[in-house]
Amino acid sequence: MNNLMNMSLENLENYFISIGEKKFKAIQIFEWLYIHKEKNIDNFSNIKKELREKLKKDFNLDFIKIKKKEEDELVKKYLFELKDNNYVEAVLMNHDYGLSVCVSSQVGCNMGCKFCESGRLKKVRNLETYEMVQEIILIEEDIKEKINSVVVMGIGEPFDNYDNVINFIKMINHNKGLSIGARHITISTCGLVPKIEEFSNLPLQVNLALSLHAPTDEIRNRIMPINKVYNISQVINAINNYISKTNRRVTIEYVMLNMVNDSKECAIKLASLLKGMNVYVNLIPYNETNNIDFKKSDKINEFKNILLSKGINATVRKEFGSNISAACGQLRSKEV
Ligand code: SAH
């Protein structure tokens, strides 16, 4: 049975019309779910009893559960248990500009990036929309504060679960939903070219980030198997098309791995690859995991300065929670 929180406002309107009800009931349902945060359909008091019974026959309102929490001053890490006993995680970060949550989009991941903990456990399944929405709702409930921004950068490749992720974005963005501004939502992809193209036609002002992590195919092939499917020139081409269609600046993520992609030559090649594009580079300090093949680079500032000197915008990502297994997938892989 479908979870009520899988339903976009539009889908709910169509549902009510199909059962001979007025479509404004959909807004009332949204208000119960996302404004009053009511978890029991029986308590939807402005919906008449018969209709509540009909809703309960057609939908469930199951919730995922917080299984475990780890925290320090700046970050809280949540492990969620799903209805089928799978686990995913989300991270709450306290930035100077507000509270931000990093959500997971799949149970496991099939992209196989060599340095990433999430991919050590293959994809079990896609997350449904309601599971992603509830990652946010349960965190808001836990901290009793509103989340200001969302990044889809947890476990999973969001563009490998495109429809559910886009539905999720629309629901958290909706003013009768969680009202999170589109400009405060970012989706990060390892570079699935056809989906980047599809995403550029979406009439939503959501941010896009690309996990590039290498300036040449030779290096990228070694750390990101997806590069053998969509190579750097194909991905950069898709990003350029996205920028010219949407006029939006794209974030290029670059995780700094010691002796892998952190040399001066890499910085120079990256600068010439990105020259003239409306992008900025976010250099990510590597969060070390049990994988001994990868170590954190100590050349991040040097790398950043080369990019800046070549006219490329670059920042270093603030480090969060390395002492509470905050690297993507670490909490889950400890549990499983
Ligand atoms: N699949 C998507 C989103 C999930 S990962 C993507 O690839 O973009 C979010 C970001 O964290 C990606 O840039 C990923 O490469 C990076 N990442 C993965 N493991 C990391 C680690 N241990 N330390 C720092 N960044 C990591």
mmCIF file with all atom_site columns, N, CA, C and O in Angstrom, residues 127-169:
data_model
loop_
_atom_site.group_PDB
_atom_site.id
_atom_site.type_symbol
_atom_site.label_atom_id
_atom_site.label_alt_id
_atom_site.label_comp_id
_atom_site.label_asym_id
_atom_site.label_entity_id
_atom_site.label_seq_id
_atom_site.pdbx_PDB_ins_code
_atom_site.Cartn_x
_atom_site.Cartn_y
_atom_site.Cartn_z
_atom_site.occupancy
_atom_site.B_iso_or_equiv
_atom_site.pdbx_formal_charge
_atom_site.auth_seq_id
_atom_site.auth_comp_id
_atom_site.auth_asym_id
_atom_site.auth_atom_id
_atom_site.pdbx_PDB_model_num
ATOM 1   N N  . LEU A 1 127 ? 15.193 4.722  -2.100  1.00 0.00 ? 127 LEU A N  1
ATOM 2   C CA . LEU A 1 127 ? 14.292 5.211  -1.070  1.00 0.00 ? 127 LEU A CA 1
ATOM 3   C C  . LEU A 1 127 ? 13.028 5.729  -1.738  1.00 0.00 ? 127 LEU A C  1
ATOM 4   O O  . LEU A 1 127 ? 13.064 6.276  -2.835  1.00 0.00 ? 127 LEU A O  1
ATOM 5   N N  . GLU A 1 128 ? 11.898 5.522  -1.055  1.00 0.00 ? 128 GLU A N  1
ATOM 6   C CA . GLU A 1 128 ? 10.660 6.120  -1.519  1.00 0.00 ? 128 GLU A CA 1
ATOM 7   C C  . GLU A 1 128 ? 10.629 7.576  -1.059  1.00 0.00 ? 128 GLU A C  1
ATOM 8   O O  . GLU A 1 128 ? 11.338 7.962  -0.129  1.00 0.00 ? 128 GLU A O  1
ATOM 9   N N  . THR A 1 129 ? 9.756  8.350  -1.718  1.00 0.00 ? 129 THR A N  1
ATOM 10  C CA . THR A 1 129 ? 9.655  9.767  -1.362  1.00 0.00 ? 129 THR A CA 1
ATOM 11  C C  . THR A 1 129 ? 9.390  9.949  0.129   1.00 0.00 ? 129 THR A C  1
ATOM 12  O O  . THR A 1 129 ? 10.033 10.765 0.794   1.00 0.00 ? 129 THR A O  1
ATOM 13  N N  . TYR A 1 130 ? 8.445  9.176  0.679   1.00 0.00 ? 130 TYR A N  1
ATOM 14  C CA . TYR A 1 130 ? 8.076  9.406  2.087   1.00 0.00 ? 130 TYR A CA 1
ATOM 15  C C  . TYR A 1 130 ? 9.248  9.193  3.028   1.00 0.00 ? 130 TYR A C  1
ATOM 16  O O  . TYR A 1 130 ? 9.360  9.858  4.064   1.00 0.00 ? 130 TYR A O  1
ATOM 17  N N  . GLU A 1 131 ? 10.155 8.287  2.663   1.00 0.00 ? 131 GLU A N  1
ATOM 18  C CA . GLU A 1 131 ? 11.294 8.011  3.541   1.00 0.00 ? 131 GLU A CA 1
ATOM 19  C C  . GLU A 1 131 ? 12.257 9.195  3.574   1.00 0.00 ? 131 GLU A C  1
ATOM 20  O O  . GLU A 1 131 ? 12.806 9.542  4.627   1.00 0.00 ? 131 GLU A O  1
ATOM 21  N N  . MET A 1 132 ? 12.436 9.832  2.413   1.00 0.00 ? 132 MET A N  1
ATOM 22  C CA . MET A 1 132 ? 13.309 11.011 2.385   1.00 0.00 ? 132 MET A CA 1
ATOM 23  C C  . MET A 1 132 ? 12.650 12.183 3.111   1.00 0.00 ? 132 MET A C  1
ATOM 24  O O  . MET A 1 132 ? 13.288 12.889 3.896   1.00 0.00 ? 132 MET A O  1
ATOM 25  N N  . VAL A 1 133 ? 11.347 12.384 2.876   1.00 0.00 ? 133 VAL A N  1
ATOM 26  C CA . VAL A 1 133 ? 10.621 13.459 3.572   1.00 0.00 ? 133 VAL A CA 1
ATOM 27  C C  . VAL A 1 133 ? 10.706 13.244 5.082   1.00 0.00 ? 133 VAL A C  1
ATOM 28  O O  . VAL A 1 133 ? 10.943 14.179 5.852   1.00 0.00 ? 133 VAL A O  1
ATOM 29  N N  . GLN A 1 134 ? 10.547 12.004 5.513   1.00 0.00 ? 134 GLN A N  1
ATOM 30  C CA . GLN A 1 134 ? 10.549 11.730 6.960   1.00 0.00 ? 134 GLN A CA 1
ATOM 31  C C  . GLN A 1 134 ? 11.936 11.880 7.585   1.00 0.00 ? 134 GLN A C  1
ATOM 32  O O  . GLN A 1 134 ? 12.046 12.167 8.780   1.00 0.00 ? 134 GLN A O  1
ATOM 33  N N  . GLU A 1 135 ? 13.005 11.704 6.796   1.00 0.00 ? 135 GLU A N  1
ATOM 34  C CA . GLU A 1 135 ? 14.331 11.989 7.361   1.00 0.00 ? 135 GLU A CA 1
ATOM 35  C C  . GLU A 1 135 ? 14.317 13.418 7.910   1.00 0.00 ? 135 GLU A C  1
ATOM 36  O O  . GLU A 1 135 ? 14.811 13.695 9.008   1.00 0.00 ? 135 GLU A O  1
ATOM 37  N N  . ILE A 1 136 ? 13.712 14.332 7.146   1.00 0.00 ? 136 ILE A N  1
ATOM 38  C CA . ILE A 1 136 ? 13.684 15.741 7.567   1.00 0.00 ? 136 ILE A CA 1
ATOM 39  C C  . ILE A 1 136 ? 12.677 15.965 8.694   1.00 0.00 ? 136 ILE A C  1
ATOM 40  O O  . ILE A 1 136 ? 12.988 16.605 9.696   1.00 0.00 ? 136 ILE A O  1
ATOM 41  N N  . ILE A 1 137 ? 11.482 15.404 8.530   1.00 0.00 ? 137 ILE A N  1
ATOM 42  C CA . ILE A 1 137 ? 10.453 15.610 9.554   1.00 0.00 ? 137 ILE A CA 1
ATOM 43  C C  . ILE A 1 137 ? 10.918 15.087 10.922  1.00 0.00 ? 137 ILE A C  1
ATOM 44  O O  . ILE A 1 137 ? 10.748 15.737 11.946  1.00 0.00 ? 137 ILE A O  1
ATOM 45  N N  . LEU A 1 138 ? 11.533 13.918 10.936  1.00 0.00 ? 138 LEU A N  1
ATOM 46  C CA . LEU A 1 138 ? 11.954 13.342 12.224  1.00 0.00 ? 138 LEU A CA 1
ATOM 47  C C  . LEU A 1 138 ? 13.095 14.137 12.858  1.00 0.00 ? 138 LEU A C  1
ATOM 48  O O  . LEU A 1 138 ? 13.177 14.246 14.086  1.00 0.00 ? 138 LEU A O  1
ATOM 49  N N  . ILE A 1 139 ? 13.956 14.712 12.030  1.00 0.00 ? 139 ILE A N  1
ATOM 50  C CA . ILE A 1 139 ? 15.029 15.538 12.590  1.00 0.00 ? 139 ILE A CA 1
ATOM 51  C C  . ILE A 1 139 ? 14.439 16.836 13.146  1.00 0.00 ? 139 ILE A C  1
ATOM 52  O O  . ILE A 1 139 ? 14.761 17.255 14.263  1.00 0.00 ? 139 ILE A O  1
ATOM 53  N N  . GLU A 1 140 ? 13.523 17.445 12.411  1.00 0.00 ? 140 GLU A N  1
ATOM 54  C CA . GLU A 1 140 ? 12.877 18.667 12.924  1.00 0.00 ? 140 GLU A CA 1
ATOM 55  C C  . GLU A 1 140 ? 12.176 18.380 14.245  1.00 0.00 ? 140 GLU A C  1
ATOM 56  O O  . GLU A 1 140 ? 12.243 19.162 15.186  1.00 0.00 ? 140 GLU A O  1
ATOM 57  N N  . GLU A 1 141 ? 11.530 17.220 14.299  1.00 0.00 ? 141 GLU A N  1
ATOM 58  C CA . GLU A 1 141 ? 10.829 16.853 15.529  1.00 0.00 ? 141 GLU A CA 1
ATOM 59  C C  . GLU A 1 141 ? 11.825 16.640 16.680  1.00 0.00 ? 141 GLU A C  1
ATOM 60  O O  . GLU A 1 141 ? 11.604 17.061 17.804  1.00 0.00 ? 141 GLU A O  1
ATOM 61  N N  . ASP A 1 142 ? 12.951 16.030 16.360  1.00 0.00 ? 142 ASP A N  1
ATOM 62  C CA . ASP A 1 142 ? 13.955 15.747 17.381  1.00 0.00 ? 142 ASP A CA 1
ATOM 63  C C  . ASP A 1 142 ? 14.568 17.026 17.953  1.00 0.00 ? 142 ASP A C  1
ATOM 64  O O  . ASP A 1 142 ? 14.765 17.150 19.159  1.00 0.00 ? 142 ASP A O  1
ATOM 65  N N  . ILE A 1 143 ? 14.863 17.992 17.084  1.00 0.00 ? 143 ILE A N  1
ATOM 66  C CA . ILE A 1 143 ? 15.557 19.200 17.569  1.00 0.00 ? 143 ILE A CA 1
ATOM 67  C C  . ILE A 1 143 ? 14.588 20.343 17.847  1.00 0.00 ? 143 ILE A C  1
ATOM 68  O O  . ILE A 1 143 ? 14.986 21.389 18.347  1.00 0.00 ? 143 ILE A O  1
ATOM 69  N N  . LYS A 1 144 ? 13.315 20.134 17.504  1.00 0.00 ? 144 LYS A N  1
ATOM 70  C CA . LYS A 1 144 ? 12.276 21.166 17.691  1.00 0.00 ? 144 LYS A CA 1
ATOM 71  C C  . LYS A 1 144 ? 12.628 22.491 17.037  1.00 0.00 ? 144 LYS A C  1
ATOM 72  O O  . LYS A 1 144 ? 12.399 23.567 17.574  1.00 0.00 ? 144 LYS A O  1
ATOM 73  N N  . GLU A 1 145 ? 13.242 22.389 15.865  1.00 0.00 ? 145 GLU A N  1
ATOM 74  C CA . GLU A 1 145 ? 13.554 23.585 15.093  1.00 0.00 ? 145 GLU A CA 1
ATOM 75  C C  . GLU A 1 145 ? 13.329 23.279 13.633  1.00 0.00 ? 145 GLU A C  1
ATOM 76  O O  . GLU A 1 145 ? 13.311 22.119 13.233  1.00 0.00 ? 145 GLU A O  1
ATOM 77  N N  . LYS A 1 146 ? 13.183 24.349 12.834  1.00 0.00 ? 146 LYS A N  1
ATOM 78  C CA . LYS A 1 146 ? 12.958 24.158 11.410  1.00 0.00 ? 146 LYS A CA 1
ATOM 79  C C  . LYS A 1 146 ? 14.274 24.059 10.649  1.00 0.00 ? 146 LYS A C  1
ATOM 80  O O  . LYS A 1 146 ? 15.233 24.748 10.948  1.00 0.00 ? 146 LYS A O  1
ATOM 81  N N  . ILE A 1 147 ? 14.293 23.154 9.672   1.00 0.00 ? 147 ILE A N  1
ATOM 82  C CA . ILE A 1 147 ? 15.466 22.997 8.812   1.00 0.00 ? 147 ILE A CA 1
ATOM 83  C C  . ILE A 1 147 ? 15.418 24.069 7.713   1.00 0.00 ? 147 ILE A C  1
ATOM 84  O O  . ILE A 1 147 ? 14.384 24.280 7.090   1.00 0.00 ? 147 ILE A O  1
ATOM 85  N N  . ASN A 1 148 ? 16.554 24.739 7.475   1.00 0.00 ? 148 ASN A N  1
ATOM 86  C CA . ASN A 1 148 ? 16.587 25.792 6.449   1.00 0.00 ? 148 ASN A CA 1
ATOM 87  C C  . ASN A 1 148 ? 17.063 25.301 5.096   1.00 0.00 ? 148 ASN A C  1
ATOM 88  O O  . ASN A 1 148 ? 16.695 25.865 4.075   1.00 0.00 ? 148 ASN A O  1
ATOM 89  N N  . SER A 1 149 ? 17.938 24.309 5.100   1.00 0.00 ? 149 SER A N  1
ATOM 90  C CA . SER A 1 149 ? 18.423 23.871 3.794   1.00 0.00 ? 149 SER A CA 1
ATOM 91  C C  . SER A 1 149 ? 18.678 22.361 3.762   1.00 0.00 ? 149 SER A C  1
ATOM 92  O O  . SER A 1 149 ? 18.879 21.730 4.808   1.00 0.00 ? 149 SER A O  1
ATOM 93  N N  . VAL A 1 150 ? 18.603 21.830 2.565   1.00 0.00 ? 150 VAL A N  1
ATOM 94  C CA . VAL A 1 150 ? 18.724 20.383 2.381   1.00 0.00 ? 150 VAL A CA 1
ATOM 95  C C  . VAL A 1 150 ? 19.725 20.098 1.268   1.00 0.00 ? 150 VAL A C  1
ATOM 96  O O  . VAL A 1 150 ? 19.677 20.729 0.203   1.00 0.00 ? 150 VAL A O  1
ATOM 97  N N  . VAL A 1 151 ? 20.649 19.187 1.515   1.00 0.00 ? 151 VAL A N  1
ATOM 98  C CA . VAL A 1 151 ? 21.524 18.710 0.449   1.00 0.00 ? 151 VAL A CA 1
ATOM 99  C C  . VAL A 1 151 ? 21.295 17.204 0.270   1.00 0.00 ? 151 VAL A C  1
ATOM 100 O O  . VAL A 1 151 ? 21.211 16.475 1.261   1.00 0.00 ? 151 VAL A O  1
ATOM 101 N N  . VAL A 1 152 ? 21.130 16.779 -0.972  1.00 0.00 ? 152 VAL A N  1
ATOM 102 C CA . VAL A 1 152 ? 20.967 15.352 -1.228  1.00 0.00 ? 152 VAL A CA 1
ATOM 103 C C  . VAL A 1 152 ? 22.360 14.802 -1.513  1.00 0.00 ? 152 VAL A C  1
ATOM 104 O O  . VAL A 1 152 ? 22.778 14.680 -2.669  1.00 0.00 ? 152 VAL A O  1
ATOM 105 N N  . MET A 1 153 ? 23.104 14.574 -0.421  1.00 0.00 ? 153 MET A N  1
ATOM 106 C CA . MET A 1 153 ? 24.507 14.153 -0.515  1.00 0.00 ? 153 MET A CA 1
ATOM 107 C C  . MET A 1 153 ? 24.815 13.030 0.465   1.00 0.00 ? 153 MET A C  1
ATOM 108 O O  . MET A 1 153 ? 25.963 12.801 0.818   1.00 0.00 ? 153 MET A O  1
ATOM 109 N N  . GLY A 1 154 ? 23.777 12.357 0.940   1.00 0.00 ? 154 GLY A N  1
ATOM 110 C CA . GLY A 1 154 ? 24.019 11.236 1.845   1.00 0.00 ? 154 GLY A CA 1
ATOM 111 C C  . GLY A 1 154 ? 24.267 9.966  1.042   1.00 0.00 ? 154 GLY A C  1
ATOM 112 O O  . GLY A 1 154 ? 24.814 10.012 -0.060  1.00 0.00 ? 154 GLY A O  1
ATOM 113 N N  . ILE A 1 155 ? 23.833 8.846  1.585   1.00 0.00 ? 155 ILE A N  1
ATOM 114 C CA . ILE A 1 155 ? 24.037 7.573  0.890   1.00 0.00 ? 155 ILE A CA 1
ATOM 115 C C  . ILE A 1 155 ? 23.201 7.541  -0.384  1.00 0.00 ? 155 ILE A C  1
ATOM 116 O O  . ILE A 1 155 ? 22.018 7.888  -0.371  1.00 0.00 ? 155 ILE A O  1
ATOM 117 N N  . GLY A 1 156 ? 23.831 7.098  -1.479  1.00 0.00 ? 156 GLY A N  1
ATOM 118 C CA . GLY A 1 156 ? 23.076 6.894  -2.714  1.00 0.00 ? 156 GLY A CA 1
ATOM 119 C C  . GLY A 1 156 ? 23.384 7.911  -3.785  1.00 0.00 ? 156 GLY A C  1
ATOM 120 O O  . GLY A 1 156 ? 23.989 8.951  -3.532  1.00 0.00 ? 156 GLY A O  1
ATOM 121 N N  . GLU A 1 157 ? 23.007 7.573  -5.011  1.00 0.00 ? 157 GLU A N  1
ATOM 122 C CA . GLU A 1 157 ? 23.152 8.488  -6.140  1.00 0.00 ? 157 GLU A CA 1
ATOM 123 C C  . GLU A 1 157 ? 21.741 8.989  -6.483  1.00 0.00 ? 157 GLU A C  1
ATOM 124 O O  . GLU A 1 157 ? 20.922 8.228  -7.011  1.00 0.00 ? 157 GLU A O  1
ATOM 125 N N  . PRO A 1 158 ? 21.450 10.266 -6.168  1.00 0.00 ? 158 PRO A N  1
ATOM 126 C CA . PRO A 1 158 ? 20.074 10.759 -6.342  1.00 0.00 ? 158 PRO A CA 1
ATOM 127 C C  . PRO A 1 158 ? 19.546 10.625 -7.772  1.00 0.00 ? 158 PRO A C  1
ATOM 128 O O  . PRO A 1 158 ? 18.357 10.335 -7.955  1.00 0.00 ? 158 PRO A O  1
ATOM 129 N N  . PHE A 1 159 ? 20.426 10.766 -8.761  1.00 0.00 ? 159 PHE A N  1
ATOM 130 C CA . PHE A 1 159 ? 19.941 10.675 -10.143 1.00 0.00 ? 159 PHE A CA 1
ATOM 131 C C  . PHE A 1 159 ? 19.736 9.225  -10.590 1.00 0.00 ? 159 PHE A C  1
ATOM 132 O O  . PHE A 1 159 ? 19.248 8.967  -11.682 1.00 0.00 ? 159 PHE A O  1
ATOM 133 N N  . ASP A 1 160 ? 20.119 8.264  -9.741  1.00 0.00 ? 160 ASP A N  1
ATOM 134 C CA . ASP A 1 160 ? 19.783 6.863  -9.987  1.00 0.00 ? 160 ASP A CA 1
ATOM 135 C C  . ASP A 1 160 ? 18.428 6.527  -9.336  1.00 0.00 ? 160 ASP A C  1
ATOM 136 O O  . ASP A 1 160 ? 17.950 5.399  -9.393  1.00 0.00 ? 160 ASP A O  1
ATOM 137 N N  . ASN A 1 161 ? 17.829 7.531  -8.692  1.00 0.00 ? 161 ASN A N  1
ATOM 138 C CA . ASN A 1 161 ? 16.486 7.383  -8.102  1.00 0.00 ? 161 ASN A CA 1
ATOM 139 C C  . ASN A 1 161 ? 15.731 8.668  -8.434  1.00 0.00 ? 161 ASN A C  1
ATOM 140 O O  . ASN A 1 161 ? 15.152 9.335  -7.576  1.00 0.00 ? 161 ASN A O  1
ATOM 141 N N  . TYR A 1 162 ? 15.791 9.015  -9.723  1.00 0.00 ? 162 TYR A N  1
ATOM 142 C CA . TYR A 1 162 ? 15.406 10.360 -10.168 1.00 0.00 ? 162 TYR A CA 1
ATOM 143 C C  . TYR A 1 162 ? 13.971 10.738 -9.799  1.00 0.00 ? 162 TYR A C  1
ATOM 144 O O  . TYR A 1 162 ? 13.732 11.770 -9.179  1.00 0.00 ? 162 TYR A O  1
ATOM 145 N N  . ASP A 1 163 ? 13.004 9.897  -10.141 1.00 0.00 ? 163 ASP A N  1
ATOM 146 C CA . ASP A 1 163 ? 11.603 10.298 -9.969  1.00 0.00 ? 163 ASP A CA 1
ATOM 147 C C  . ASP A 1 163 ? 11.249 10.533 -8.504  1.00 0.00 ? 163 ASP A C  1
ATOM 148 O O  . ASP A 1 163 ? 10.600 11.518 -8.157  1.00 0.00 ? 163 ASP A O  1
ATOM 149 N N  . ASN A 1 164 ? 11.692 9.612  -7.633  1.00 0.00 ? 164 ASN A N  1
ATOM 150 C CA . ASN A 1 164 ? 11.379 9.779  -6.208  1.00 0.00 ? 164 ASN A CA 1
ATOM 151 C C  . ASN A 1 164 ? 12.076 10.999 -5.622  1.00 0.00 ? 164 ASN A C  1
ATOM 152 O O  . ASN A 1 164 ? 11.521 11.693 -4.768  1.00 0.00 ? 164 ASN A O  1
ATOM 153 N N  . VAL A 1 165 ? 13.307 11.249 -6.072  1.00 0.00 ? 165 VAL A N  1
ATOM 154 C CA . VAL A 1 165 ? 14.049 12.397 -5.540  1.00 0.00 ? 165 VAL A CA 1
ATOM 155 C C  . VAL A 1 165 ? 13.393 13.712 -5.995  1.00 0.00 ? 165 VAL A C  1
ATOM 156 O O  . VAL A 1 165 ? 13.212 14.631 -5.199  1.00 0.00 ? 165 VAL A O  1
ATOM 157 N N  . ILE A 1 166 ? 12.988 13.773 -7.256  1.00 0.00 ? 166 ILE A N  1
ATOM 158 C CA . ILE A 1 166 ? 12.346 15.010 -7.738  1.00 0.00 ? 166 ILE A CA 1
ATOM 159 C C  . ILE A 1 166 ? 10.999 15.212 -7.027  1.00 0.00 ? 166 ILE A C  1
ATOM 160 O O  . ILE A 1 166 ? 10.667 16.327 -6.617  1.00 0.00 ? 166 ILE A O  1
ATOM 161 N N  . ASN A 1 167 ? 10.260 14.138 -6.833  1.00 0.00 ? 167 ASN A N  1
ATOM 162 C CA . ASN A 1 167 ? 9.001  14.229 -6.097  1.00 0.00 ? 167 ASN A CA 1
ATOM 163 C C  . ASN A 1 167 ? 9.261  14.741 -4.668  1.00 0.00 ? 167 ASN A C  1
ATOM 164 O O  . ASN A 1 167 ? 8.558  15.628 -4.158  1.00 0.00 ? 167 ASN A O  1
ATOM 165 N N  . PHE A 1 168 ? 10.291 14.207 -4.046  1.00 0.00 ? 168 PHE A N  1
ATOM 166 C CA . PHE A 1 168 ? 10.707 14.640 -2.699  1.00 0.00 ? 168 PHE A CA 1
ATOM 167 C C  . PHE A 1 168 ? 11.028 16.142 -2.680  1.00 0.00 ? 168 PHE A C  1
ATOM 168 O O  . PHE A 1 168 ? 10.558 16.883 -1.812  1.00 0.00 ? 168 PHE A O  1
ATOM 169 N N  . ILE A 1 169 ? 11.802 16.589 -3.666  1.00 0.00 ? 169 ILE A N  1
ATOM 170 C CA . ILE A 1 169 ? 12.186 18.007 -3.732  1.00 0.00 ? 169 ILE A CA 1
ATOM 171 C C  . ILE A 1 169 ? 10.938 18.886 -3.849  1.00 0.00 ? 169 ILE A C  1
ATOM 172 O O  . ILE A 1 169 ? 10.814 19.905 -3.182  1.00 0.00 ? 169 ILE A O  1
#
